[in-house]
Amino acid sequence: MSKGAGRLFMSGGILMLTGLFLLPLGLAVIGLIPVTASIFAADFWEFIGEPSVRQSLGISLVLGVLPPLLAGYTAFWFLSRRSQLPTWIAPLLAMPHVAFAVGMGLLLLPGGLASRMLPGSWEFFQSLFVDKSLSFLVVVLWLKELPFVLLMTAVALHSAPLKQWRLVARTFGYRDIDYFWRLVFPYLLKKLRLPLCVVAIYGVSVVDVASVVGPNTPGPLAVRVLGWSQEFTDLSQQRALWGTALLFIMGLVTLAFVWLHERCACLWASRQLSQGVPVSRRVVHLYQEFGRIMGTAGVYLSILLTGAAFFTLILWSVIESWPVHTMIPQAWTWSHWQWEWEEVVNALMQTGFLALGVASGALIFVVVALELEAKTQRQLPDILMLLPLIIPQLALVFIWQQVVGVHSLTAPFLWVFWAQLIFAISYVWLTLAATYRRFSRIWLLQAKVLGYSDMQAWVKIKLRMLLAPLILAWTVAFSVSVLLYLPTVILGAGRVITITVEATAYGSGFDRSLAALYAFAQVVLPLVVFIGGAWLARRFRVEDPATGRAEA
Amino acid sequence: MSQLELRGIRIQLRSQSSPLIELPELTIQQGEIVVLMGPSGSGKSSLLHWLVGDSLPEFDCSGEIRVGGVRVDALPTQARRIGLRMQQPWLFPHLTVRENLQCAQRGTETPAERARQLQACLDAFGIAHLSEQAPDVMSGGQAARVALARAILNQPAVMLLDEPFSSLDTATREEVRAWTFAQLARQGLPTLLVTHDIQDIPEHAQVIYV
């Protein structure tokens, strides 16, 4: 690359990074300060004193704390005894949250598929979960987040020289289980700090899944804030602002909780090391058995229920009538599909085009940012690039809506595209940055020695060697765009209709067939792209002979 | 008295008919260093891994291993009391130097006794100033010292060194090598050193070529 072209790339890249990403994020964070400061007003304390608001706060806190803990420990228990993940884990990531929630509801809630098809189980399922309950929402979030946490845990384990560590620990006299919990567990917690924070923040600000299967008397705080923000009275708007402030604070509290849990666990492990008291065999045995059951049950339950939920969606979308206490439906019909076909296709087209643009834009953005890093030899702080994932989504989008509110009415598609791009960038960063940074510059040097120009070396060597992770990052961004609900519904001002918006609307309604149909349609795009992406990534995967590590 | 006795040792690749290493009889006495020397791929590291109970599936290994007169080849790694220092120091990156050393302290002594023992080790190995540092900010030479200190703090009866200086640059290697042999002499541990570098052979050491 000539000096002039190099300078142009640097200036363009910095401008793009600042204008599209850093500035809007910075403005939103600055915008959150006066909103958060509103908690010092006397009216705010009256607002927070309302029992229903306090209940909503409590629900959000539970959603921010329990799912990451449950998913984290299930993953640790499962992987403390194995080094491999079941093959079926990866495709589970393609199952959208809303579709999973609708499927789980239609499967397990009273009157669902399981209670009808399993003889004599009607009373059991009546007593297992109550429709629209906090406990069911926690279970749905736990099982839905588990594949993500498992994959992140496996990646962290894969990047550590576990074989050598285990051998060292064995020569020091450690049993394998002691070695895992005293030495590997603290390492994992540090590596998983960010993914667990992402899960915690998702729990605090979840709206779509909570609308489908969560409690509504009252609902979680995020659902109520969205409701207030869509009512146009001064009082509702004021409540929405206070709610946003509370969500922001709640986000900080759950992040603090994740950090505190990590510190306590590391402190425990450190004390175990410094005091050297071996845990009694009985305690170890009990713990091992408990962990084995919980880890195995959680992971296989997640796989089984995702498959069953998918099957339930297909089934329920073609049922005409299914009287209670009968094992199989009485009548089948395609009429729901016929009536809704045009709507579904339109929503899928709009979603697909949006996702195509967002995924490509996010990938280009991240690659430019990572190349800027490589050129300047300075790393962008990960925390900055992942900020959109560790601020409650609703708080962020609500602030943007306040800023661009009027403009979003004139160009809603553009604002939705931009907001989705911000979130997709963070996910692409999370997926790609570590692999991209690991790429050895020696390869480029080798190419240049052989006579390649800078651009040729980059395209023919670096891009080719990193093609598999780039494809996977693109599929992740595509899925993220399909699944994003809040930016679409808030900044789209009701005029950008994606399949997720439709699936959430029908999922929280009363028509089971329509809920199943739209939820199934929501699965289609991410699943097709994921399968295609995985196939392409496998085809283009290159193993770095220097590290022996496949770059995907 | 600790010593390492090997009888009828045979290391062979499953895919080949002739053995890579054959040691009919070898005894390493307390304070003695024996060097096993040979080119890459001659099975030296595989022998060490088998001695600590971590044989690789592609190798067929047989023979009798005795540590301090006790036969250990049927025991798990944890019970053999054989220390191993590999090519890389393999310090746990999320633990400080102090914590890395703590994880090697055996036994059920009181916390006060363990703390005293740890401090004595830090002082004796001249690494007290590194105690609160994370491994990723240390130089190769410092990491090598901490790794050896950690292995010795574990109170093994025998020490195995698998090309412990190969990851160091020339200048550091010289210094760490001298320091390591001095520490081993002080501890009096029977030591089996594997290397392909003639410079690594200490004075008066018995050398076996494979």
Short mmCIF file of N, CA, C and O in Angstrom, two decimals, chain A residues 379-438:
data_model
loop_
_atom_site.label_atom_id
_atom_site.label_comp_id
_atom_site.label_asym_id
_atom_site.label_seq_id
_atom_site.Cartn_x
_atom_site.Cartn_y
_atom_site.Cartn_z
N GLN A 379 -3.91 -1.75 20.62
CA GLN A 379 -5.17 -2.48 20.70
C GLN A 379 -6.30 -1.58 21.18
O GLN A 379 -6.12 -0.83 22.13
N LEU A 380 -7.44 -1.68 20.50
CA LEU A 380 -8.63 -1.00 21.00
C LEU A 380 -9.10 -1.77 22.23
O LEU A 380 -9.08 -3.01 22.21
N PRO A 381 -9.51 -1.07 23.28
CA PRO A 381 -9.97 -1.83 24.46
C PRO A 381 -11.23 -2.63 24.12
O PRO A 381 -12.18 -2.09 23.56
N ASP A 382 -11.20 -3.93 24.44
CA ASP A 382 -12.36 -4.78 24.15
C ASP A 382 -13.63 -4.23 24.80
O ASP A 382 -14.71 -4.29 24.24
N ILE A 383 -13.44 -3.72 26.00
CA ILE A 383 -14.61 -3.25 26.76
C ILE A 383 -15.35 -2.16 25.99
O ILE A 383 -16.57 -2.06 26.02
N LEU A 384 -14.60 -1.33 25.25
CA LEU A 384 -15.20 -0.25 24.46
C LEU A 384 -16.02 -0.82 23.32
O LEU A 384 -17.16 -0.40 23.07
N MET A 385 -15.44 -1.81 22.64
CA MET A 385 -16.14 -2.38 21.49
C MET A 385 -17.34 -3.23 21.92
O MET A 385 -18.23 -3.48 21.13
N LEU A 386 -17.32 -3.67 23.18
CA LEU A 386 -18.41 -4.53 23.64
C LEU A 386 -19.40 -3.78 24.54
O LEU A 386 -20.30 -4.38 25.12
N LEU A 387 -19.20 -2.46 24.60
CA LEU A 387 -20.08 -1.63 25.44
C LEU A 387 -21.56 -1.84 25.16
O LEU A 387 -22.36 -1.93 26.10
N PRO A 388 -21.98 -1.93 23.89
CA PRO A 388 -23.42 -2.13 23.63
C PRO A 388 -23.98 -3.39 24.26
O PRO A 388 -25.19 -3.49 24.45
N LEU A 389 -23.11 -4.35 24.56
CA LEU A 389 -23.61 -5.60 25.14
C LEU A 389 -23.64 -5.56 26.66
O LEU A 389 -24.24 -6.43 27.29
N ILE A 390 -22.97 -4.58 27.24
CA ILE A 390 -22.96 -4.54 28.71
C ILE A 390 -23.66 -3.31 29.26
O ILE A 390 -23.51 -2.98 30.44
N ILE A 391 -24.43 -2.65 28.40
CA ILE A 391 -25.39 -1.64 28.88
C ILE A 391 -26.75 -2.21 28.52
O ILE A 391 -26.94 -2.73 27.42
N PRO A 392 -27.71 -2.17 29.44
CA PRO A 392 -29.02 -2.72 29.09
C PRO A 392 -29.52 -2.13 27.77
O PRO A 392 -29.54 -0.91 27.59
N GLN A 393 -29.88 -3.02 26.86
CA GLN A 393 -30.22 -2.60 25.49
C GLN A 393 -31.32 -1.55 25.47
O GLN A 393 -31.25 -0.58 24.71
N LEU A 394 -32.31 -1.75 26.32
CA LEU A 394 -33.44 -0.82 26.30
C LEU A 394 -33.00 0.58 26.70
O LEU A 394 -33.44 1.57 26.10
N ALA A 395 -32.11 0.67 27.70
CA ALA A 395 -31.64 1.99 28.14
C ALA A 395 -30.94 2.71 26.98
O ALA A 395 -31.18 3.89 26.72
N LEU A 396 -30.10 1.96 26.28
CA LEU A 396 -29.34 2.54 25.17
C LEU A 396 -30.27 3.00 24.05
O LEU A 396 -30.20 4.14 23.57
N VAL A 397 -31.18 2.10 23.67
CA VAL A 397 -32.07 2.40 22.54
C VAL A 397 -33.03 3.53 22.91
O VAL A 397 -33.36 4.38 22.08
N PHE A 398 -33.46 3.54 24.16
CA PHE A 398 -34.40 4.58 24.59
C PHE A 398 -33.74 5.96 24.50
O PHE A 398 -34.37 6.93 24.08
N ILE A 399 -32.48 6.03 24.90
CA ILE A 399 -31.76 7.31 24.80
C ILE A 399 -31.63 7.71 23.33
O ILE A 399 -31.85 8.86 22.97
N TRP A 400 -31.29 6.76 22.48
CA TRP A 400 -31.18 7.08 21.05
C TRP A 400 -32.53 7.57 20.52
O TRP A 400 -32.60 8.47 19.72
N GLN A 401 -33.59 6.94 21.00
CA GLN A 401 -34.91 7.34 20.51
C GLN A 401 -35.18 8.80 20.90
O GLN A 401 -35.75 9.57 20.13
N GLN A 402 -34.75 9.17 22.12
CA GLN A 402 -34.95 10.56 22.56
C GLN A 402 -34.21 11.52 21.63
O GLN A 402 -34.70 12.59 21.32
N VAL A 403 -33.02 11.08 21.18
CA VAL A 403 -32.19 11.95 20.34
C VAL A 403 -32.71 12.00 18.90
O VAL A 403 -32.83 13.05 18.30
N VAL A 404 -33.03 10.81 18.36
CA VAL A 404 -33.38 10.78 16.94
C VAL A 404 -34.89 10.63 16.73
O VAL A 404 -35.33 10.44 15.60
N GLY A 405 -35.67 10.78 17.81
CA GLY A 405 -37.10 10.51 17.75
C GLY A 405 -37.80 11.06 16.52
O GLY A 405 -38.47 10.33 15.78
N VAL A 406 -37.60 12.34 16.24
CA VAL A 406 -38.31 12.97 15.12
C VAL A 406 -37.79 12.40 13.81
O VAL A 406 -38.56 12.06 12.91
N HIS A 407 -36.46 12.24 13.74
CA HIS A 407 -35.88 11.77 12.47
C HIS A 407 -36.28 10.33 12.17
O HIS A 407 -36.38 9.94 11.01
N SER A 408 -36.50 9.53 13.24
CA SER A 408 -36.83 8.13 12.99
C SER A 408 -38.16 8.00 12.26
O SER A 408 -38.43 7.00 11.62
N LEU A 409 -39.01 9.03 12.37
CA LEU A 409 -40.28 8.99 11.65
C LEU A 409 -40.07 9.18 10.16
O LEU A 409 -40.87 8.76 9.34
N THR A 410 -38.98 9.88 9.80
CA THR A 410 -38.75 10.15 8.38
C THR A 410 -37.92 9.05 7.70
O THR A 410 -38.12 8.79 6.53
N ALA A 411 -37.00 8.44 8.43
CA ALA A 411 -36.19 7.39 7.80
C ALA A 411 -36.02 6.22 8.75
O ALA A 411 -34.92 5.91 9.18
N PRO A 412 -37.13 5.55 9.11
CA PRO A 412 -37.03 4.52 10.15
C PRO A 412 -36.09 3.37 9.77
O PRO A 412 -35.36 2.88 10.61
N PHE A 413 -36.13 2.97 8.49
CA PHE A 413 -35.30 1.84 8.08
C PHE A 413 -33.82 2.11 8.32
O PHE A 413 -33.08 1.27 8.80
N LEU A 414 -33.44 3.37 8.00
CA LEU A 414 -32.04 3.76 8.14
C LEU A 414 -31.61 3.74 9.61
O LEU A 414 -30.52 3.27 9.96
N TRP A 415 -32.49 4.25 10.49
CA TRP A 415 -32.14 4.29 11.92
C TRP A 415 -32.06 2.88 12.50
O TRP A 415 -31.19 2.58 13.33
N VAL A 416 -32.99 2.02 12.06
CA VAL A 416 -32.95 0.63 12.54
C VAL A 416 -31.66 -0.04 12.07
O VAL A 416 -30.98 -0.74 12.83
N PHE A 417 -31.32 0.20 10.79
CA PHE A 417 -30.09 -0.36 10.22
C PHE A 417 -28.88 0.06 11.07
O PHE A 417 -28.06 -0.76 11.47
N TRP A 418 -28.82 1.35 11.36
CA TRP A 418 -27.68 1.87 12.11
C TRP A 418 -27.62 1.28 13.53
O TRP A 418 -26.57 0.85 14.01
N ALA A 419 -28.80 1.25 14.20
CA ALA A 419 -28.81 0.73 15.59
C ALA A 419 -28.44 -0.75 15.61
O ALA A 419 -27.68 -1.20 16.47
N GLN A 420 -28.97 -1.50 14.64
CA GLN A 420 -28.63 -2.93 14.59
C GLN A 420 -27.14 -3.11 14.31
O GLN A 420 -26.50 -4.02 14.84
N LEU A 421 -26.61 -2.22 13.46
CA LEU A 421 -25.19 -2.30 13.12
C LEU A 421 -24.32 -2.19 14.38
O LEU A 421 -23.36 -2.94 14.57
N ILE A 422 -24.70 -1.28 15.26
CA ILE A 422 -23.92 -1.08 16.50
C ILE A 422 -23.85 -2.38 17.31
O ILE A 422 -22.78 -2.79 17.76
N PHE A 423 -25.02 -3.05 17.47
CA PHE A 423 -25.03 -4.28 18.26
C PHE A 423 -24.31 -5.42 17.51
O PHE A 423 -23.60 -6.21 18.13
N ALA A 424 -24.52 -5.46 16.19
CA ALA A 424 -23.87 -6.52 15.41
C ALA A 424 -22.35 -6.37 15.47
O ALA A 424 -21.62 -7.37 15.53
N ILE A 425 -21.86 -5.13 15.45
CA ILE A 425 -20.41 -4.88 15.53
C ILE A 425 -19.84 -5.53 16.80
O ILE A 425 -18.81 -6.20 16.77
N SER A 426 -20.55 -5.35 17.90
CA SER A 426 -20.05 -5.91 19.16
C SER A 426 -19.98 -7.43 19.10
O SER A 426 -19.03 -8.04 19.57
N TYR A 427 -21.01 -8.05 18.52
CA TYR A 427 -21.00 -9.52 18.43
C TYR A 427 -19.90 -10.00 17.49
O TYR A 427 -19.26 -11.02 17.75
N VAL A 428 -19.70 -9.29 16.37
CA VAL A 428 -18.64 -9.69 15.45
C VAL A 428 -17.28 -9.55 16.15
O VAL A 428 -16.41 -10.40 16.02
N TRP A 429 -17.15 -8.48 16.91
CA TRP A 429 -15.89 -8.27 17.66
C TRP A 429 -15.65 -9.43 18.62
O TRP A 429 -14.55 -9.97 18.70
N LEU A 430 -16.70 -9.79 19.33
CA LEU A 430 -16.61 -10.89 20.31
C LEU A 430 -16.19 -12.19 19.61
O LEU A 430 -15.41 -12.98 20.14
N THR A 431 -16.69 -12.40 18.39
CA THR A 431 -16.43 -13.65 17.68
C THR A 431 -15.07 -13.66 17.00
O THR A 431 -14.40 -14.68 16.93
N LEU A 432 -14.68 -12.49 16.47
CA LEU A 432 -13.56 -12.47 15.53
C LEU A 432 -12.24 -11.94 16.09
O LEU A 432 -11.16 -12.38 15.68
N ALA A 433 -12.33 -10.97 17.01
CA ALA A 433 -11.12 -10.20 17.36
C ALA A 433 -9.94 -11.07 17.80
O ALA A 433 -8.82 -10.87 17.32
N ALA A 434 -10.20 -12.05 18.67
CA ALA A 434 -9.08 -12.84 19.20
C ALA A 434 -8.36 -13.60 18.08
O ALA A 434 -7.12 -13.61 18.02
N THR A 435 -9.13 -14.22 17.19
CA THR A 435 -8.53 -14.98 16.08
C THR A 435 -7.78 -14.05 15.14
O THR A 435 -6.67 -14.37 14.69
N TYR A 436 -8.38 -12.91 14.83
CA TYR A 436 -7.77 -11.96 13.89
C TYR A 436 -6.44 -11.44 14.45
O TYR A 436 -5.45 -11.33 13.75
N ARG A 437 -6.45 -11.15 15.75
CA ARG A 437 -5.23 -10.62 16.37
C ARG A 437 -4.13 -11.67 16.43
O ARG A 437 -2.95 -11.34 16.43
N ARG A 438 -4.53 -12.95 16.50
CA ARG A 438 -3.56 -14.02 16.62
C ARG A 438 -2.82 -14.27 15.32
O ARG A 438 -1.78 -14.93 15.30
#
